[in-house]
Every structure is written in C-alpha cells, then in structure tokens.
Amino acid sequence: MGLVDPLSTLLSGIRAEGSVVSHAVLEAPWTIRFADGAPLTMVSVLRGGGTLRLPDGTERAVRAGDTAVVRGPDTFHLADGPTSFDRPHAEYEIACFTESAERTARNLGGIRWGNDPDGATALIVGAYHASSRRHERLLRGLPPVLVVSEDADVCAWLEQAAVDAALHSAGSQALMDRLLDWALVCTLRAWFAQARSDAPHWYRGMADPILSPALQAFHAQPSQRWTVAALAAQCGVSRALFAKRFTEIMGCPPLTYVTEYRMEEAEALLCETDLAIAQIAKSVGYADAFGFSAAFKRHRGLSPSVFRTTEA
C-alpha cells in the first residue's frame, strides 16, 4: 500500500496552471494592491523587503529570503514600508483573475516590471487557481498569512528562473507553473513543520507516531469499514488509548473525523464528477446510496442530488 497523506490530497486542488507570474523590481516608495480574489497568493522577496497589510489592517514585515503565503480572497497590499501608504509613491495593482485578467496577463505575466530595473527590492508573485473543492479544507488550516524564510541561494535560483521565463521561450509557462507548485509545497511543508500547535489537526496527527499508521491506512482506503478498533489495530494500541490520543491531537473523536472526511470527499465527487450517487456512496465507505444519502443530508442539510444541482 502506497503512502497517502492529507497535504498531498489537499494540494491537488490548488494549482498554478496558467497563473500569471510577476517578477517585480522596485525602488521605494511603492505599493502593490493584490485584487486577484485568488484562494492563495505567494510573494517571495528575493531582494530588499516590504510590509504586508492584510484586509483587517494587520501588518507583517517581510525581508529578503522570506516567502509569504496570503489566504484569499480579500484584497491585500504590500508596500516598501508602512509609511508609503500615506505619501507619494509608485502604485501598482495585480488582478490576474478578474475580468481584466487578459489585459493584466499581457502587461505583467512573466515580465519584469516596476519603477526601476535596478531597484533595491525584487519580488516573485504567483496567484493560485482553485481547481477542486478540496482546497477549502486546506485554507481552513492556514492563518491569514504565513511567512517562511529561505536562504540566498534559493532566492538567486528563483529569480534566474523568472528571468528565463520572461523570455517567453518554449515551455516557459509550464516552467513557471511547476515552479510555483513546487514552491507552494515546500513553503507549506516548512511552515507546518515550524507551526507545531498552530498546525492543522490533520497535519499534527500525521506527525504523531501513534496516530500516523491509522491515518495513513484510512486515507489510503477510506471506503473500508473503519471502526475505532480497526484504526487502533493499525497502531498496535488499545481502543481506549487510541481514542483518547486521537481526540487530544485531532480535536475530535476518530469516527467524527472519518465521517467528516468522507463527507468532504463526497462533496468533491458530487461537484467534480458525473459519478452516480451509488458509486460515490461506495467510494466513501457506504454500503448503499440510501445510507449515504441519509448521512449526507444529516451532515450537510441537503440530499446529495440537491447539493450537486445547487453547487453546479
């Protein structure tokens, strides 16, 4: 049985396919308004630094080597410093996924831009599309902004890759898409590892030596008939010890987690596939469509067929 982890599953719903990658080179004072409405926006500071201002007014300083991931969809800002918002400055807006996306893509996509080609601050900006409902669970586990630091070698390599892509040579869009996907995975993994108690419950569970075997087994085969005893057996501990530790680490009892995960997977399948209700029921661990429909309505307030029609 291959290893299956929730982070990989959740990241499958967030991709950089066709995203606009901006390479900004700026000299203070300047501000950038991010109006993408994207689920996630990543800003890597290659040189220099700045101040992020979130929708609630919270400010977070970023410096060379920092990569910030900002949770959408609300508009946020980045400036060379907090005082630049209130004095004359060069002002930019990035809105890759709005109605003016085509124009913005022509102006910014893969192109070095800014107010000074030799500016003290250089940034790589990537906005991510959501291609699956699974991304919502990932977003719920993230703070409004997270920041991870990289070393100078990584920054230099990233900037050179952006410069190469700006030449619009064959495969440049695919190169930047994969680069952004790689950067997001690395950044989130680094943050989860550092976050400790602030990391999502499912991530902490996967890192727990007792719970990890059970979570691996469940995520690999969610359609199996899982009981607390069966999950505990995967870990080689008693039901009582397993249930107690699971609730402490994961924030809910084992079977509550199992049911919630199955409902979220069912939502994704209802919205993203044409599978029959009976097929979806079987794939998420229910013996028949009737039992699945009753459980789904109890948890979501709508029958699977009504939910599918409404979400479509």
C-alpha atoms as a printed R data frame, in Angstrom:
    type eleno elety resid chain resno       x      y       z
1   ATOM     1    CA   MET     A     1   0.000  0.000   0.000
2   ATOM     2    CA   GLY     A     2   1.480  3.362  -1.013
3   ATOM     3    CA   LEU     A     3   1.716  6.193   1.467
4   ATOM     4    CA   VAL     A     4  -1.115  8.697   1.276
5   ATOM     5    CA   ASP     A     5  -1.033 11.969   3.176
6   ATOM     6    CA   PRO     A     6  -3.734 14.651   3.525
7   ATOM     7    CA   LEU     A     7  -1.451 17.505   2.460
8   ATOM     8    CA   SER     A     8  -0.820 15.937  -0.950
9   ATOM     9    CA   THR     A     9  -4.545 15.309  -1.385
10  ATOM    10    CA   LEU     A    10  -5.471 18.869  -0.430
11  ATOM    11    CA   LEU     A    11  -2.775 20.418  -2.593
12  ATOM    12    CA   SER     A    12  -4.185 18.574  -5.597
13  ATOM    13    CA   GLY     A    13  -6.974 21.161  -5.548
14  ATOM    14    CA   ILE     A    14  -4.634 24.176  -5.696
15  ATOM    15    CA   ARG     A    15  -2.585 24.508  -8.855
16  ATOM    16    CA   ALA     A    16  -0.664 27.194 -10.684
17  ATOM    17    CA   GLU     A    17  -1.964 26.116 -14.091
18  ATOM    18    CA   GLY     A    18  -1.897 29.183 -16.319
19  ATOM    19    CA   SER     A    19  -1.289 31.530 -13.430
20  ATOM    20    CA   VAL     A    20   0.306 34.899 -14.036
21  ATOM    21    CA   VAL     A    21   3.770 35.092 -12.526
22  ATOM    22    CA   SER     A    22   5.036 38.587 -11.871
23  ATOM    23    CA   HIS     A    23   8.689 39.498 -11.388
24  ATOM    24    CA   ALA     A    24   8.765 42.980  -9.858
25  ATOM    25    CA   VAL     A    25  11.867 45.123  -9.411
26  ATOM    26    CA   LEU     A    26  11.148 48.251  -7.397
27  ATOM    27    CA   GLU     A    27  12.727 51.295  -5.821
28  ATOM    28    CA   ALA     A    28  10.990 52.884  -2.817
29  ATOM    29    CA   PRO     A    29   8.489 54.324  -2.275
30  ATOM    30    CA   TRP     A    30   5.937 51.903  -3.802
31  ATOM    31    CA   THR     A    31   2.774 49.938  -3.029
32  ATOM    32    CA   ILE     A    32   1.141 46.935  -4.695
33  ATOM    33    CA   ARG     A    33  -2.583 46.165  -4.417
34  ATOM    34    CA   PHE     A    34  -3.461 42.473  -4.803
35  ATOM    35    CA   ALA     A    35  -7.003 42.245  -6.151
36  ATOM    36    CA   ASP     A    36  -6.951 38.718  -7.614
37  ATOM    37    CA   GLY     A    37  -9.553 37.198  -5.338
38  ATOM    38    CA   ALA     A    38  -7.298 34.125  -5.558
39  ATOM    39    CA   PRO     A    39  -7.552 31.445  -2.843
40  ATOM    40    CA   LEU     A    40  -3.803 31.728  -2.240
41  ATOM    41    CA   THR     A    41  -1.187 34.270  -3.276
42  ATOM    42    CA   MET     A    42   2.513 33.678  -2.784
43  ATOM    43    CA   VAL     A    43   5.045 36.519  -2.581
44  ATOM    44    CA   SER     A    44   8.750 35.676  -2.483
45  ATOM    45    CA   VAL     A    45  11.102 38.519  -1.556
46  ATOM    46    CA   LEU     A    46  14.311 37.963  -3.498
47  ATOM    47    CA   ARG     A    47  15.994 41.226  -2.544
48  ATOM    48    CA   GLY     A    48  15.046 44.098  -0.272
49  ATOM    49    CA   GLY     A    49  11.831 43.840   1.698
50  ATOM    50    CA   GLY     A    50   8.483 45.382   2.487
51  ATOM    51    CA   THR     A    51   5.368 45.440   4.666
52  ATOM    52    CA   LEU     A    52   2.266 43.342   4.055
53  ATOM    53    CA   ARG     A    53  -1.034 44.941   5.061
54  ATOM    54    CA   LEU     A    54  -3.892 42.459   5.404
55  ATOM    55    CA   PRO     A    55  -7.594 43.305   4.952
56  ATOM    56    CA   ASP     A    56  -8.078 43.720   8.721
57  ATOM    57    CA   GLY     A    57  -5.227 46.248   8.907
58  ATOM    58    CA   THR     A    58  -2.699 43.821  10.387
59  ATOM    59    CA   GLU     A    59   0.833 44.455   9.136
60  ATOM    60    CA   ARG     A    60   3.644 41.955   8.707
61  ATOM    61    CA   ALA     A    61   7.205 42.807   7.711
62  ATOM    62    CA   VAL     A    62   8.924 40.633   5.086
63  ATOM    63    CA   ARG     A    63  12.577 40.729   4.122
64  ATOM    64    CA   ALA     A    64  14.941 39.138   1.627
65  ATOM    65    CA   GLY     A    65  14.584 35.364   1.705
66  ATOM    66    CA   ASP     A    66  11.010 35.430   3.034
67  ATOM    67    CA   THR     A    67   8.136 33.783   1.208
68  ATOM    68    CA   ALA     A    68   4.669 34.879   2.325
69  ATOM    69    CA   VAL     A    69   1.525 32.903   1.515
70  ATOM    70    CA   VAL     A    70  -1.620 35.012   1.889
71  ATOM    71    CA   ARG     A    71  -5.031 33.391   2.157
72  ATOM    72    CA   GLY     A    72  -7.682 34.910  -0.122
73  ATOM    73    CA   PRO     A    73  -9.954 36.054  -1.473
74  ATOM    74    CA   ASP     A    74  -9.903 39.541   0.097
75  ATOM    75    CA   THR     A    75  -7.722 42.317  -1.309
76  ATOM    76    CA   PHE     A    76  -4.431 42.981   0.494
77  ATOM    77    CA   HIS     A    77  -1.422 45.271  -0.033
78  ATOM    78    CA   LEU     A    78   2.359 45.201   0.001
79  ATOM    79    CA   ALA     A    79   4.478 48.336   0.375
80  ATOM    80    CA   ASP     A    80   8.158 49.067   0.809
81  ATOM    81    CA   GLY     A    81   7.238 50.299   4.315
82  ATOM    82    CA   PRO     A    82   4.166 51.228   6.365
83  ATOM    83    CA   THR     A    83   4.582 54.958   5.757
84  ATOM    84    CA   SER     A    84   4.427 54.673   1.965
85  ATOM    85    CA   PHE     A    85   0.633 54.262   2.009
86  ATOM    86    CA   ASP     A    86   0.299 57.887   3.150
87  ATOM    87    CA   ARG     A    87   2.886 59.649   0.976
88  ATOM    88    CA   PRO     A    88   3.518 59.949  -2.776
89  ATOM    89    CA   HIS     A    89   4.629 56.624  -4.232
90  ATOM    90    CA   ALA     A    90   4.583 54.389  -7.301
91  ATOM    91    CA   GLU     A    91   1.349 52.373  -7.163
92  ATOM    92    CA   TYR     A    92   0.624 49.032  -8.845
93  ATOM    93    CA   GLU     A    93  -2.273 46.601  -8.938
94  ATOM    94    CA   ILE     A    94  -2.180 42.875  -9.679
95  ATOM    95    CA   ALA     A    95  -5.535 41.419 -10.711
96  ATOM    96    CA   CYS     A    96  -4.766 38.310 -12.713
97  ATOM    97    CA   PHE     A    97  -8.091 36.511 -12.287
98  ATOM    98    CA   THR     A    98 -10.540 39.406 -12.582
99  ATOM    99    CA   GLU     A    99 -12.499 40.476 -15.675
100 ATOM   100    CA   SER     A   100  -9.424 42.371 -16.872
101 ATOM   101    CA   ALA     A   101  -7.227 39.289 -16.497
102 ATOM   102    CA   GLU     A   102  -6.301 39.078 -20.167
103 ATOM   103    CA   ARG     A   103  -5.023 42.635 -20.206
104 ATOM   104    CA   THR     A   104  -3.219 42.167 -16.899
105 ATOM   105    CA   ALA     A   105  -1.617 38.968 -18.117
106 ATOM   106    CA   ARG     A   106  -0.275 40.752 -21.170
107 ATOM   107    CA   ASN     A   107   1.136 43.533 -19.024
108 ATOM   108    CA   LEU     A   108   2.555 41.521 -16.142
109 ATOM   109    CA   GLY     A   109   2.720 37.833 -16.998
110 ATOM   110    CA   GLY     A   110   6.273 36.623 -16.808
111 ATOM   111    CA   ILE     A   111   7.591 40.148 -17.422
112 ATOM   112    CA   ARG     A   112   9.973 42.079 -15.204
113 ATOM   113    CA   TRP     A   113   8.144 45.243 -14.209
114 ATOM   114    CA   GLY     A   114   8.382 48.034 -11.674
115 ATOM   115    CA   ASN     A   115   9.724 51.549 -11.412
116 ATOM   116    CA   ASP     A   116  13.452 50.764 -11.593
117 ATOM   117    CA   PRO     A   117  15.159 47.810 -13.341
118 ATOM   118    CA   ASP     A   118  17.952 48.091 -10.770
119 ATOM   119    CA   GLY     A   119  15.613 48.583  -7.807
120 ATOM   120    CA   ALA     A   120  16.596 47.529  -4.310
121 ATOM   121    CA   THR     A   121  13.591 45.211  -3.936
122 ATOM   122    CA   ALA     A   122  12.821 42.252  -6.201
123 ATOM   123    CA   LEU     A   123   9.716 40.072  -5.824
124 ATOM   124    CA   ILE     A   124   8.219 36.985  -7.403
125 ATOM   125    CA   VAL     A   125   4.427 36.921  -7.148
126 ATOM   126    CA   GLY     A   126   2.224 33.959  -8.029
127 ATOM   127    CA   ALA     A   127  -1.556 33.651  -7.624
128 ATOM   128    CA   TYR     A   128  -3.134 30.194  -7.467
129 ATOM   129    CA   HIS     A   129  -6.333 28.956  -9.074
130 ATOM   130    CA   ALA     A   130  -8.611 26.617  -7.143
131 ATOM   131    CA   SER     A   131  -9.344 23.546  -9.235
132 ATOM   132    CA   SER     A   132 -11.106 21.494  -6.559
133 ATOM   133    CA   ARG     A   133 -13.334 21.842  -3.507
134 ATOM   134    CA   ARG     A   134 -10.596 20.103  -1.526
135 ATOM   135    CA   HIS     A   135  -8.696 23.380  -1.345
136 ATOM   136    CA   GLU     A   136 -11.276 24.726   1.112
137 ATOM   137    CA   ARG     A   137 -10.101 22.299   3.771
138 ATOM   138    CA   LEU     A   138  -6.505 23.345   3.176
139 ATOM   139    CA   LEU     A   139  -7.423 27.028   3.505
140 ATOM   140    CA   ARG     A   140  -9.248 26.422   6.781
141 ATOM   141    CA   GLY     A   141  -5.988 25.108   8.227
142 ATOM   142    CA   LEU     A   142  -3.957 28.191   7.283
143 ATOM   143    CA   PRO     A   143  -3.623 31.550   9.037
144 ATOM   144    CA   PRO     A   144  -4.402 34.755   7.066
145 ATOM   145    CA   VAL     A   145  -0.688 34.983   6.248
146 ATOM   146    CA   LEU     A   146   2.262 32.689   6.875
147 ATOM   147    CA   VAL     A   147   5.927 33.501   6.296
148 ATOM   148    CA   VAL     A   148   8.817 31.085   5.757
149 ATOM   149    CA   SER     A   149  12.453 32.098   5.244
150 ATOM   150    CA   GLU     A   150  14.762 30.688   2.564
151 ATOM   151    CA   ASP     A   151  18.489 31.074   2.032
152 ATOM   152    CA   ALA     A   152  20.133 33.336  -0.542
153 ATOM   153    CA   ASP     A   153  20.933 30.504  -2.962
154 ATOM   154    CA   VAL     A   154  17.267 29.581  -3.333
155 ATOM   155    CA   CYS     A   155  16.349 33.237  -3.966
156 ATOM   156    CA   ALA     A   156  19.022 33.615  -6.646
157 ATOM   157    CA   TRP     A   157  17.862 30.448  -8.400
158 ATOM   158    CA   LEU     A   158  14.223 31.528  -8.268
159 ATOM   159    CA   GLU     A   159  14.980 34.948  -9.728
160 ATOM   160    CA   GLN     A   160  17.008 33.444 -12.589
161 ATOM   161    CA   ALA     A   161  14.139 31.060 -13.386
162 ATOM   162    CA   ALA     A   162  11.756 34.030 -13.576
163 ATOM   163    CA   VAL     A   163  14.150 35.913 -15.855
164 ATOM   164    CA   ASP     A   164  14.382 32.882 -18.154
165 ATOM   165    CA   ALA     A   165  10.588 32.529 -18.269
166 ATOM   166    CA   ALA     A   166  10.239 36.213 -19.128
167 ATOM   167    CA   LEU     A   167  11.948 35.476 -22.452
168 ATOM   168    CA   HIS     A   168   8.769 33.595 -23.424
169 ATOM   169    CA   SER     A   169  10.771 30.681 -24.774
170 ATOM   170    CA   ALA     A   170   9.107 27.320 -25.443
171 ATOM   171    CA   GLY     A   171   7.682 25.820 -22.281
172 ATOM   172    CA   SER     A   172   8.111 28.960 -20.172
173 ATOM   173    CA   GLN     A   173   4.518 28.914 -18.869
174 ATOM   174    CA   ALA     A   174   4.795 25.257 -17.887
175 ATOM   175    CA   LEU     A   175   8.133 26.004 -16.239
176 ATOM   176    CA   MET     A   176   6.662 28.745 -14.068
177 ATOM   177    CA   ASP     A   177   3.542 26.703 -13.251
178 ATOM   178    CA   ARG     A   178   5.661 23.820 -11.980
179 ATOM   179    CA   LEU     A   179   7.987 26.219 -10.200
180 ATOM   180    CA   LEU     A   180   5.055 27.769  -8.350
181 ATOM   181    CA   ASP     A   181   3.615 24.373  -7.458
182 ATOM   182    CA   TRP     A   182   6.976 23.263  -6.099
183 ATOM   183    CA   ALA     A   183   7.455 26.498  -4.163
184 ATOM   184    CA   LEU     A   184   3.992 26.275  -2.570
185 ATOM   185    CA   VAL     A   185   4.509 22.675  -1.424
186 ATOM   186    CA   CYS     A   186   7.929 23.481   0.031
187 ATOM   187    CA   THR     A   187   6.668 26.624   1.759
188 ATOM   188    CA   LEU     A   188   3.636 24.935   3.320
189 ATOM   189    CA   ARG     A   189   5.633 21.918   4.457
190 ATOM   190    CA   ALA     A   190   8.198 24.188   6.089
191 ATOM   191    CA   TRP     A   191   5.508 26.234   7.816
192 ATOM   192    CA   PHE     A   192   3.589 23.192   9.065
193 ATOM   193    CA   ALA     A   193   6.819 21.761  10.493
194 ATOM   194    CA   GLN     A   194   7.506 25.047  12.313
195 ATOM   195    CA   ALA     A   195   3.941 25.776  13.404
196 ATOM   196    CA   ARG     A   196   3.714 22.979  15.996
197 ATOM   197    CA   SER     A   197   0.459 23.529  17.942
198 ATOM   198    CA   ASP     A   198  -0.742 26.066  15.330
199 ATOM   199    CA   ALA     A   199  -0.564 23.493  12.525
200 ATOM   200    CA   PRO     A   200  -3.857 21.910  11.388
201 ATOM   201    CA   HIS     A   201  -5.038 18.908  13.399
202 ATOM   202    CA   TRP     A   202  -4.660 16.543  10.451
203 ATOM   203    CA   TYR     A   203  -1.031 17.560   9.973
204 ATOM   204    CA   ARG     A   204  -0.232 17.096  13.662
205 ATOM   205    CA   GLY     A   205  -1.910 13.698  13.521
206 ATOM   206    CA   MET     A   206   0.234 12.584  10.600
207 ATOM   207    CA   ALA     A   207   3.333 13.615  12.559
208 ATOM   208    CA   ASP     A   208   2.247 11.728  15.678
209 ATOM   209    CA   PRO     A   209   3.995  8.329  15.965
210 ATOM   210    CA   ILE     A   210   0.912  6.658  17.444
211 ATOM   211    CA   LEU     A   211  -1.790  8.088  15.171
212 ATOM   212    CA   SER     A   212   0.119  8.190  11.906
213 ATOM   213    CA   PRO     A   213  -0.322  4.489  10.933
214 ATOM   214    CA   ALA     A   214  -4.092  4.734  11.394
215 ATOM   215    CA   LEU     A   215  -4.372  7.951   9.402
216 ATOM   216    CA   GLN     A   216  -2.201  6.530   6.636
217 ATOM   217    CA   ALA     A   217  -4.389  3.445   6.429
218 ATOM   218    CA   PHE     A   218  -7.639  5.382   6.475
219 ATOM   219    CA   HIS     A   219  -6.587  7.921   3.837
220 ATOM   220    CA   ALA     A   220  -5.293  5.138   1.603
221 ATOM   221    CA   GLN     A   221  -8.611  3.231   1.776
222 ATOM   222    CA   PRO     A   222 -11.408  5.493   3.077
223 ATOM   223    CA   SER     A   223 -14.054  3.126   1.655
224 ATOM   224    CA   GLN     A   224 -13.190  0.362   4.105
225 ATOM   225    CA   ARG     A   225 -15.436 -0.330   7.105
226 ATOM   226    CA   TRP     A   226 -13.407  1.578   9.687
227 ATOM   227    CA   THR     A   227 -14.155  1.262  13.390
228 ATOM   228    CA   VAL     A   228 -12.245  2.611  16.362
229 ATOM   229    CA   ALA     A   229 -10.984 -0.921  16.999
230 ATOM   230    CA   ALA     A   230  -9.791 -1.315  13.392
231 ATOM   231    CA   LEU     A   231  -7.991  2.033  13.477
232 ATOM   232    CA   ALA     A   232  -6.401  1.252  16.847
233 ATOM   233    CA   ALA     A   233  -5.205 -2.088  15.479
234 ATOM   234    CA   GLN     A   234  -3.271 -0.253  12.779
235 ATOM   235    CA   CYS     A   235  -1.326  1.473  15.566
236 ATOM   236    CA   GLY     A   236  -0.921 -1.553  17.821
237 ATOM   237    CA   VAL     A   237  -2.566  0.162  20.814
238 ATOM   238    CA   SER     A   238  -5.793 -0.300  22.754
239 ATOM   239    CA   ARG     A   239  -9.061  1.280  21.637
240 ATOM   240    CA   ALA     A   240  -9.177  3.442  24.761
241 ATOM   241    CA   LEU     A   241  -5.633  4.796  24.338
242 ATOM   242    CA   PHE     A   242  -6.154  5.380  20.617
243 ATOM   243    CA   ALA     A   243  -9.473  7.197  21.068
244 ATOM   244    CA   LYS     A   244  -8.081  9.396  23.854
245 ATOM   245    CA   ARG     A   245  -4.955 10.382  21.941
246 ATOM   246    CA   PHE     A   246  -6.850 10.887  18.689
247 ATOM   247    CA   THR     A   247  -9.269 13.311  20.341
248 ATOM   248    CA   GLU     A   248  -6.413 15.200  22.036
249 ATOM   249    CA   ILE     A   249  -4.369 15.601  18.834
250 ATOM   250    CA   MET     A   250  -7.087 15.821  16.182
251 ATOM   251    CA   GLY     A   251  -9.653 17.813  18.125
252 ATOM   252    CA   CYS     A   252 -12.497 15.321  17.582
253 ATOM   253    CA   PRO     A   253 -13.242 11.603  18.126
254 ATOM   254    CA   PRO     A   254 -11.949  9.144  15.496
255 ATOM   255    CA   LEU     A   255 -15.277  8.337  13.847
256 ATOM   256    CA   THR     A   256 -16.230 12.020  13.703
257 ATOM   257    CA   TYR     A   257 -13.061 12.622  11.687
258 ATOM   258    CA   VAL     A   258 -13.799  9.622   9.466
259 ATOM   259    CA   THR     A   259 -17.338 10.836   8.738
260 ATOM   260    CA   GLU     A   260 -16.313 14.446   8.108
261 ATOM   261    CA   TYR     A   261 -13.546 13.402   5.731
262 ATOM   262    CA   ARG     A   262 -15.949 11.154   3.823
263 ATOM   263    CA   MET     A   263 -18.483 13.958   3.516
264 ATOM   264    CA   GLU     A   264 -15.835 16.329   2.156
265 ATOM   265    CA   GLU     A   265 -14.690 13.732  -0.352
266 ATOM   266    CA   ALA     A   266 -18.296 13.142  -1.350
267 ATOM   267    CA   GLU     A   267 -18.783 16.878  -1.905
268 ATOM   268    CA   ALA     A   268 -15.773 16.951  -4.211
269 ATOM   269    CA   LEU     A   269 -17.010 13.935  -6.178
270 ATOM   270    CA   LEU     A   270 -20.535 15.348  -6.478
271 ATOM   271    CA   CYS     A   271 -19.220 18.648  -7.829
272 ATOM   272    CA   GLU     A   272 -16.339 17.444  -9.982
273 ATOM   273    CA   THR     A   273 -17.528 14.155 -11.483
274 ATOM   274    CA   ASP     A   274 -20.592 12.623 -13.129
275 ATOM   275    CA   LEU     A   275 -20.475  9.517 -10.930
276 ATOM   276    CA   ALA     A   276 -23.818  8.136  -9.831
277 ATOM   277    CA   ILE     A   277 -24.818  8.618  -6.190
278 ATOM   278    CA   ALA     A   278 -24.435  4.877  -5.589
279 ATOM   279    CA   GLN     A   279 -20.870  4.937  -6.949
280 ATOM   280    CA   ILE     A   280 -19.950  7.898  -4.747
281 ATOM   281    CA   ALA     A   281 -21.528  6.192  -1.752
282 ATOM   282    CA   LYS     A   282 -19.356  3.118  -2.255
283 ATOM   283    CA   SER     A   283 -16.176  5.123  -2.819
284 ATOM   284    CA   VAL     A   284 -16.556  6.934   0.515
285 ATOM   285    CA   GLY     A   285 -17.425  3.877   2.577
286 ATOM   286    CA   TYR     A   286 -21.204  3.452   2.478
287 ATOM   287    CA   ALA     A   287 -22.831  0.163   1.530
288 ATOM   288    CA   ASP     A   288 -25.664  1.740  -0.444
289 ATOM   289    CA   ALA     A   289 -26.960  5.042  -1.773
290 ATOM   290    CA   PHE     A   290 -29.778  5.196   0.797
291 ATOM   291    CA   GLY     A   291 -27.472  5.092   3.821
292 ATOM   292    CA   PHE     A   292 -25.082  7.549   2.211
293 ATOM   293    CA   SER     A   293 -27.874  9.985   1.270
294 ATOM   294    CA   ALA     A   294 -29.246  9.933   4.810
295 ATOM   295    CA   ALA     A   295 -25.792 10.583   6.283
296 ATOM   296    CA   PHE     A   296 -25.014 13.322   3.769
297 ATOM   297    CA   LYS     A   297 -28.297 15.136   4.425
298 ATOM   298    CA   ARG     A   298 -27.776 14.846   8.179
299 ATOM   299    CA   HIS     A   299 -24.346 16.473   7.907
300 ATOM   300    CA   ARG     A   300 -24.891 18.950   5.046
301 ATOM   301    CA   GLY     A   301 -28.602 19.734   5.262
302 ATOM   302    CA   LEU     A   302 -29.184 18.755   1.615
303 ATOM   303    CA   SER     A   303 -29.518 15.457  -0.177
304 ATOM   304    CA   PRO     A   304 -26.582 14.548  -2.458
305 ATOM   305    CA   SER     A   305 -28.639 15.167  -5.616
306 ATOM   306    CA   VAL     A   306 -29.865 18.589  -4.428
307 ATOM   307    CA   PHE     A   307 -26.349 19.516  -3.295
308 ATOM   308    CA   ARG     A   308 -24.956 18.544  -6.712
309 ATOM   309    CA   THR     A   309 -27.562 20.632  -8.546
310 ATOM   310    CA   THR     A   310 -27.158 23.615  -6.232
311 ATOM   311    CA   GLU     A   311 -23.356 23.671  -6.413
312 ATOM   312    CA   ALA     A   312 -23.346 23.197 -10.177
